[in-house]
Amino acid sequence: MTEPANPPVAAWRARLQAWRNATQALLLRSLDVMRLLTERIMGFLRLFATLGLLLIVLLVVYQALQSAQLVLVKPFAVPKSMTDRHADAGRVIANTLKQELLLAEADIYTTVQRNSRNGKVNIEAVTGKTDDYLLGAAIKLPETGISINDVVEFIASIFGRRNITGSVYQDQGKLFLQVELEGRMFSFERELGTRDPNALNMDLLRDMLRESRHRLLSVASESHNLYYYCSGEAEANEHTESQLAALFDYCTRLQSAQLTPASLGALLDELHATRTQRFTSNNDTLRHILAQITGNALDKTRLLCPDYANTKVCQAPVVPEAANLSLSLPAPMPAAAAAPLAYPALPDAKAFQADSLTMRSMMRVTLAEQTLTLPSVKALQADCEAQPAAKSEAILTSNRTEGDATLLYNNNRPLQAVEKYAQAIQQNCGNAFAWANLGILLMNTDPPLRSVEEAQRALTQAVSLNSRIDWIQNNLCIAHAWSAPLETLPSAINHAACDVARTLNPANKVLLDKQFYLALADRYFAEGAYSKAADTYQAALSADRKRDCNTKKVIETLALLEAEYGIVGGKQAACAILQDALPLPGGKISACEAPLAAFQCSTD
């Protein structure tokens, strides 16, 4: 017989079991609550993560859009020997270039603001501040290894942002710099001399970077390109499909050495047209550029048509002004030669175009005992020996003056042209184009200004400044031919300068030969060797016949040789040349087309 359980113990056991069950139920309920709370928290975290990622994406897209039209400067590639000394050499060079670009843009802003109507100018920036867009370089997207900056770069490239990259290296005692933007590569070099090749040499690099900034900004922005192109600080129109093509065309026409009073008058009429003014009405930069173009055109009127301010019609003066520079001429002056020497068209020096000048010096002088006292080429050389190298502003001014001189010469005003060439040389003794064109003028103009000896001296000086320009070398060869004995002229083309010219640019051999033989024919004509002159004129145009001013000169001279000097077949040869002459490429019309069309040939 079993003993009955102790009632108190059984009760406690029941209570303990109930408490245990309640605790388990509470724990299970708590776990359910925690699970539910965790799910809710995870949901919120997912939402916050999604929103955060969305914000990051929006920030990336915003930064990409903000910098889409900018150019950013990337760290340069530099030699290991340089990075061993300067770990951040590539970034230092990039920051220096960025600073130069920003300074160049600030110069434009200051210039435009100074000339704006209300002093408020809104010019769109081109150079991006790199620091603003590299904040995400160290932030990686999860499980990708891709930084925020990489994403910005990719998206920005889609919207059009461009990067400037570059490299620095040394070779054969020189420091080289290359910068690239949108496929355009610009290269610069400087002599290292006694400098340490492994050092950063920031003074040389800064000088080259400063030289590159206008070219880079011209590639980056069409408005910047227009600004620099019209001021002569950019060599070419980098945006051939530009919406600003009309303004580029105005500057091209204004800078042409073939500008005439008639074409200048037509250009001024277009510049003053209402539609042209309306085209720039909402853009301060374009308005400023148009004002500069108009001002430069008005400056040209002082050279080609001084009465324009009163008549508003650009016509060449009947009696040109006399200059007070060039050579010392004896009295009485020798009579002019009978040879009809046409003035050759001098080449444009596009790499040396300059900013506009606000004043022109055209000085009238009184001839005293028929003597003009003008500095000789030798005197100009002596003055240059004591002058330091010209600074950038003086170089631009000199190049502009040289362009004015070429314009005067091509408009048959050689005395004023000599004045301007001498002035350009005094402004910058290193202006090879001014020296060369001065030599060409002195060789091709009529007495008493003609001086082959002075021409040789000027052309030799030009070659010493820049020996890699084919037409300068060719004209030096021509100058030697002009001073050589008449019987040796056929072998004059073997002169070293002629060989160098054709070696520099073999593709131009036909044109260089044409120029050389035209000069020889002029020499034969001037010396009275009319038969040889006729043969040489025909030889000059044997391989290249176009409807241009050279053809006009040759056919008129051949006709003259038959009519006045008895050279049989001259007129027939002239007509054969005219018949074979091809139109100018690109549909261009020569300034001599009218006399070419009027030249009478027999139809028998």
Short mmCIF file of N, CA and C in Angstrom, two decimals, residues 440-527:
data_model
loop_
_atom_site.label_atom_id
_atom_site.label_comp_id
_atom_site.label_asym_id
_atom_site.label_seq_id
_atom_site.Cartn_x
_atom_site.Cartn_y
_atom_site.Cartn_z
N ILE A 440 62.07 89.49 -98.99
CA ILE A 440 61.33 89.28 -100.23
C ILE A 440 60.92 90.61 -100.85
N LEU A 441 60.48 91.53 -100.01
CA LEU A 441 60.07 92.86 -100.51
C LEU A 441 61.26 93.57 -101.16
N LEU A 442 62.39 93.60 -100.46
CA LEU A 442 63.56 94.31 -100.98
C LEU A 442 64.08 93.69 -102.27
N MET A 443 63.79 92.41 -102.47
CA MET A 443 64.26 91.73 -103.68
C MET A 443 63.30 91.92 -104.85
N ASN A 444 62.02 92.09 -104.58
CA ASN A 444 61.02 92.08 -105.65
C ASN A 444 60.43 93.43 -105.99
N THR A 445 60.68 94.44 -105.18
CA THR A 445 60.11 95.75 -105.48
C THR A 445 60.95 96.48 -106.52
N ASP A 446 60.44 97.60 -106.98
CA ASP A 446 61.15 98.38 -108.00
C ASP A 446 62.22 99.26 -107.36
N PRO A 447 63.24 99.67 -108.14
CA PRO A 447 64.18 100.66 -107.64
C PRO A 447 63.44 101.95 -107.33
N PRO A 448 63.92 102.78 -106.42
CA PRO A 448 65.20 102.66 -105.72
C PRO A 448 65.15 101.79 -104.47
N LEU A 449 63.99 101.23 -104.15
CA LEU A 449 63.89 100.46 -102.91
C LEU A 449 64.54 99.10 -103.03
N ARG A 450 64.64 98.57 -104.25
CA ARG A 450 65.20 97.23 -104.42
C ARG A 450 66.66 97.19 -104.01
N SER A 451 67.02 96.17 -103.24
CA SER A 451 68.41 95.95 -102.86
C SER A 451 68.59 94.46 -102.61
N VAL A 452 69.20 93.76 -103.58
CA VAL A 452 69.39 92.32 -103.46
C VAL A 452 70.33 92.00 -102.31
N GLU A 453 71.33 92.85 -102.11
CA GLU A 453 72.27 92.62 -101.01
C GLU A 453 71.55 92.68 -99.66
N GLU A 454 70.72 93.70 -99.48
CA GLU A 454 69.95 93.82 -98.24
C GLU A 454 68.95 92.67 -98.11
N ALA A 455 68.37 92.25 -99.23
CA ALA A 455 67.43 91.13 -99.20
C ALA A 455 68.12 89.85 -98.73
N GLN A 456 69.32 89.59 -99.25
CA GLN A 456 70.07 88.42 -98.80
C GLN A 456 70.35 88.48 -97.31
N ARG A 457 70.72 89.66 -96.84
CA ARG A 457 71.04 89.81 -95.42
C ARG A 457 69.80 89.52 -94.56
N ALA A 458 68.63 90.05 -94.98
CA ALA A 458 67.41 89.84 -94.20
C ALA A 458 66.98 88.38 -94.23
N LEU A 459 67.07 87.74 -95.40
CA LEU A 459 66.67 86.34 -95.50
C LEU A 459 67.63 85.43 -94.75
N THR A 460 68.91 85.76 -94.77
CA THR A 460 69.88 84.99 -93.99
C THR A 460 69.57 85.09 -92.50
N GLN A 461 69.19 86.29 -92.05
CA GLN A 461 68.80 86.46 -90.66
C GLN A 461 67.56 85.62 -90.33
N ALA A 462 66.60 85.58 -91.25
CA ALA A 462 65.39 84.78 -91.03
C ALA A 462 65.73 83.30 -90.91
N VAL A 463 66.63 82.82 -91.77
CA VAL A 463 67.02 81.41 -91.72
C VAL A 463 67.75 81.10 -90.41
N SER A 464 68.54 82.05 -89.93
CA SER A 464 69.24 81.82 -88.66
C SER A 464 68.26 81.70 -87.49
N LEU A 465 67.10 82.34 -87.62
CA LEU A 465 66.08 82.26 -86.57
C LEU A 465 65.22 81.01 -86.70
N ASN A 466 64.94 80.60 -87.93
CA ASN A 466 64.12 79.41 -88.16
C ASN A 466 64.53 78.81 -89.50
N SER A 467 65.30 77.74 -89.44
CA SER A 467 65.84 77.14 -90.66
C SER A 467 64.95 76.05 -91.23
N ARG A 468 63.76 75.85 -90.66
CA ARG A 468 62.92 74.73 -91.06
C ARG A 468 61.66 75.18 -91.81
N ILE A 469 61.71 76.34 -92.44
CA ILE A 469 60.58 76.82 -93.23
C ILE A 469 61.01 76.84 -94.69
N ASP A 470 60.34 76.02 -95.51
CA ASP A 470 60.81 75.81 -96.87
C ASP A 470 60.78 77.07 -97.73
N TRP A 471 59.72 77.88 -97.60
CA TRP A 471 59.64 79.05 -98.49
C TRP A 471 60.66 80.12 -98.15
N ILE A 472 61.10 80.19 -96.88
CA ILE A 472 62.17 81.14 -96.53
C ILE A 472 63.49 80.68 -97.15
N GLN A 473 63.79 79.39 -97.03
CA GLN A 473 65.01 78.86 -97.65
C GLN A 473 64.98 79.07 -99.16
N ASN A 474 63.82 78.84 -99.78
CA ASN A 474 63.72 78.99 -101.23
C ASN A 474 63.95 80.43 -101.66
N ASN A 475 63.43 81.38 -100.89
CA ASN A 475 63.64 82.79 -101.24
C ASN A 475 65.07 83.23 -100.99
N LEU A 476 65.75 82.62 -100.02
CA LEU A 476 67.17 82.90 -99.85
C LEU A 476 67.94 82.42 -101.07
N CYS A 477 67.57 81.26 -101.58
CA CYS A 477 68.18 80.75 -102.81
C CYS A 477 67.91 81.69 -103.99
N ILE A 478 66.68 82.22 -104.07
CA ILE A 478 66.34 83.17 -105.13
C ILE A 478 67.16 84.44 -105.00
N ALA A 479 67.37 84.91 -103.78
CA ALA A 479 68.17 86.12 -103.57
C ALA A 479 69.60 85.92 -104.07
N HIS A 480 70.15 84.74 -103.82
CA HIS A 480 71.49 84.45 -104.34
C HIS A 480 71.48 84.41 -105.87
N ALA A 481 70.39 83.88 -106.45
CA ALA A 481 70.30 83.84 -107.91
C ALA A 481 70.23 85.24 -108.50
N TRP A 482 69.57 86.16 -107.81
CA TRP A 482 69.47 87.53 -108.30
C TRP A 482 70.83 88.23 -108.31
N SER A 483 71.72 87.81 -107.42
CA SER A 483 73.04 88.46 -107.37
C SER A 483 74.10 87.70 -108.16
N ALA A 484 73.76 86.52 -108.68
CA ALA A 484 74.73 85.71 -109.42
C ALA A 484 74.91 86.25 -110.83
N PRO A 485 76.05 85.97 -111.47
CA PRO A 485 76.23 86.36 -112.88
C PRO A 485 75.14 85.74 -113.75
N LEU A 486 74.75 86.46 -114.78
CA LEU A 486 73.62 86.04 -115.61
C LEU A 486 73.86 84.67 -116.25
N GLU A 487 75.10 84.43 -116.63
CA GLU A 487 75.37 83.17 -117.33
C GLU A 487 75.31 81.95 -116.40
N THR A 488 75.33 82.17 -115.10
CA THR A 488 75.29 81.05 -114.15
C THR A 488 73.88 80.77 -113.62
N LEU A 489 72.88 81.51 -114.09
CA LEU A 489 71.54 81.35 -113.54
C LEU A 489 70.97 79.94 -113.68
N PRO A 490 71.19 79.22 -114.80
CA PRO A 490 70.61 77.87 -114.90
C PRO A 490 71.05 76.93 -113.77
N SER A 491 72.24 77.15 -113.21
CA SER A 491 72.73 76.28 -112.14
C SER A 491 72.44 76.85 -110.75
N ALA A 492 71.75 77.99 -110.68
CA ALA A 492 71.50 78.62 -109.38
C ALA A 492 70.61 77.78 -108.48
N ILE A 493 69.81 76.91 -109.08
CA ILE A 493 68.91 76.09 -108.27
C ILE A 493 69.68 75.05 -107.45
N ASN A 494 70.95 74.87 -107.75
CA ASN A 494 71.77 73.93 -106.99
C ASN A 494 72.32 74.53 -105.70
N HIS A 495 71.95 75.77 -105.41
CA HIS A 495 72.40 76.40 -104.17
C HIS A 495 71.90 75.60 -102.97
N ALA A 496 72.67 75.63 -101.89
CA ALA A 496 72.34 74.83 -100.71
C ALA A 496 70.96 75.17 -100.15
N ALA A 497 70.58 76.45 -100.19
CA ALA A 497 69.28 76.83 -99.64
C ALA A 497 68.13 76.19 -100.42
N CYS A 498 68.29 76.07 -101.75
CA CYS A 498 67.26 75.40 -102.55
C CYS A 498 67.16 73.93 -102.18
N ASP A 499 68.31 73.29 -101.97
CA ASP A 499 68.30 71.88 -101.57
C ASP A 499 67.62 71.69 -100.22
N VAL A 500 67.92 72.58 -99.28
CA VAL A 500 67.31 72.47 -97.95
C VAL A 500 65.80 72.65 -98.04
N ALA A 501 65.35 73.62 -98.84
CA ALA A 501 63.91 73.87 -98.98
C ALA A 501 63.18 72.64 -99.46
N ARG A 502 63.74 71.96 -100.45
CA ARG A 502 63.06 70.79 -101.01
C ARG A 502 63.21 69.57 -100.13
N THR A 503 64.25 69.54 -99.31
CA THR A 503 64.39 68.45 -98.34
C THR A 503 63.40 68.60 -97.19
N LEU A 504 63.17 69.84 -96.78
CA LEU A 504 62.23 70.09 -95.68
C LEU A 504 60.82 69.64 -96.04
N ASN A 505 60.42 69.88 -97.28
CA ASN A 505 59.05 69.56 -97.67
C ASN A 505 59.04 69.08 -99.12
N PRO A 506 59.35 67.81 -99.34
CA PRO A 506 59.39 67.30 -100.72
C PRO A 506 58.06 67.46 -101.46
N ALA A 507 56.94 67.46 -100.73
CA ALA A 507 55.64 67.58 -101.37
C ALA A 507 55.45 68.94 -102.04
N ASN A 508 56.22 69.93 -101.61
CA ASN A 508 56.10 71.29 -102.17
C ASN A 508 57.10 71.57 -103.29
N LYS A 509 57.79 70.54 -103.76
CA LYS A 509 58.85 70.77 -104.74
C LYS A 509 58.34 71.49 -105.99
N VAL A 510 57.18 71.10 -106.49
CA VAL A 510 56.64 71.72 -107.71
C VAL A 510 56.40 73.21 -107.48
N LEU A 511 55.81 73.55 -106.33
CA LEU A 511 55.52 74.96 -106.04
C LEU A 511 56.80 75.75 -105.81
N LEU A 512 57.78 75.13 -105.13
CA LEU A 512 59.04 75.83 -104.89
C LEU A 512 59.79 76.06 -106.21
N ASP A 513 59.78 75.06 -107.08
CA ASP A 513 60.42 75.22 -108.39
C ASP A 513 59.72 76.32 -109.19
N LYS A 514 58.40 76.35 -109.12
CA LYS A 514 57.64 77.37 -109.84
C LYS A 514 58.03 78.76 -109.35
N GLN A 515 58.11 78.93 -108.03
CA GLN A 515 58.50 80.22 -107.47
C GLN A 515 59.91 80.60 -107.91
N PHE A 516 60.82 79.62 -107.90
CA PHE A 516 62.21 79.90 -108.25
C PHE A 516 62.33 80.32 -109.72
N TYR A 517 61.70 79.59 -110.63
CA TYR A 517 61.86 79.90 -112.05
C TYR A 517 61.11 81.17 -112.45
N LEU A 518 60.05 81.51 -111.76
CA LEU A 518 59.42 82.81 -112.00
C LEU A 518 60.38 83.94 -111.65
N ALA A 519 61.11 83.78 -110.54
CA ALA A 519 62.08 84.80 -110.15
C ALA A 519 63.23 84.88 -111.16
N LEU A 520 63.68 83.71 -111.66
CA LEU A 520 64.73 83.73 -112.67
C LEU A 520 64.26 84.41 -113.95
N ALA A 521 63.02 84.16 -114.33
CA ALA A 521 62.48 84.80 -115.53
C ALA A 521 62.43 86.31 -115.35
N ASP A 522 62.05 86.77 -114.15
CA ASP A 522 62.05 88.21 -113.87
C ASP A 522 63.46 88.78 -114.00
N ARG A 523 64.45 88.02 -113.54
CA ARG A 523 65.85 88.49 -113.63
C ARG A 523 66.27 88.61 -115.10
N TYR A 524 65.95 87.60 -115.90
CA TYR A 524 66.28 87.66 -117.33
C TYR A 524 65.60 88.86 -117.98
N PHE A 525 64.33 89.09 -117.63
CA PHE A 525 63.60 90.22 -118.21
C PHE A 525 64.27 91.53 -117.83
N ALA A 526 64.61 91.67 -116.55
CA ALA A 526 65.22 92.92 -116.08
C ALA A 526 66.57 93.17 -116.73
N GLU A 527 67.29 92.09 -117.07
CA GLU A 527 68.61 92.22 -117.70
C GLU A 527 68.53 92.33 -119.22
#
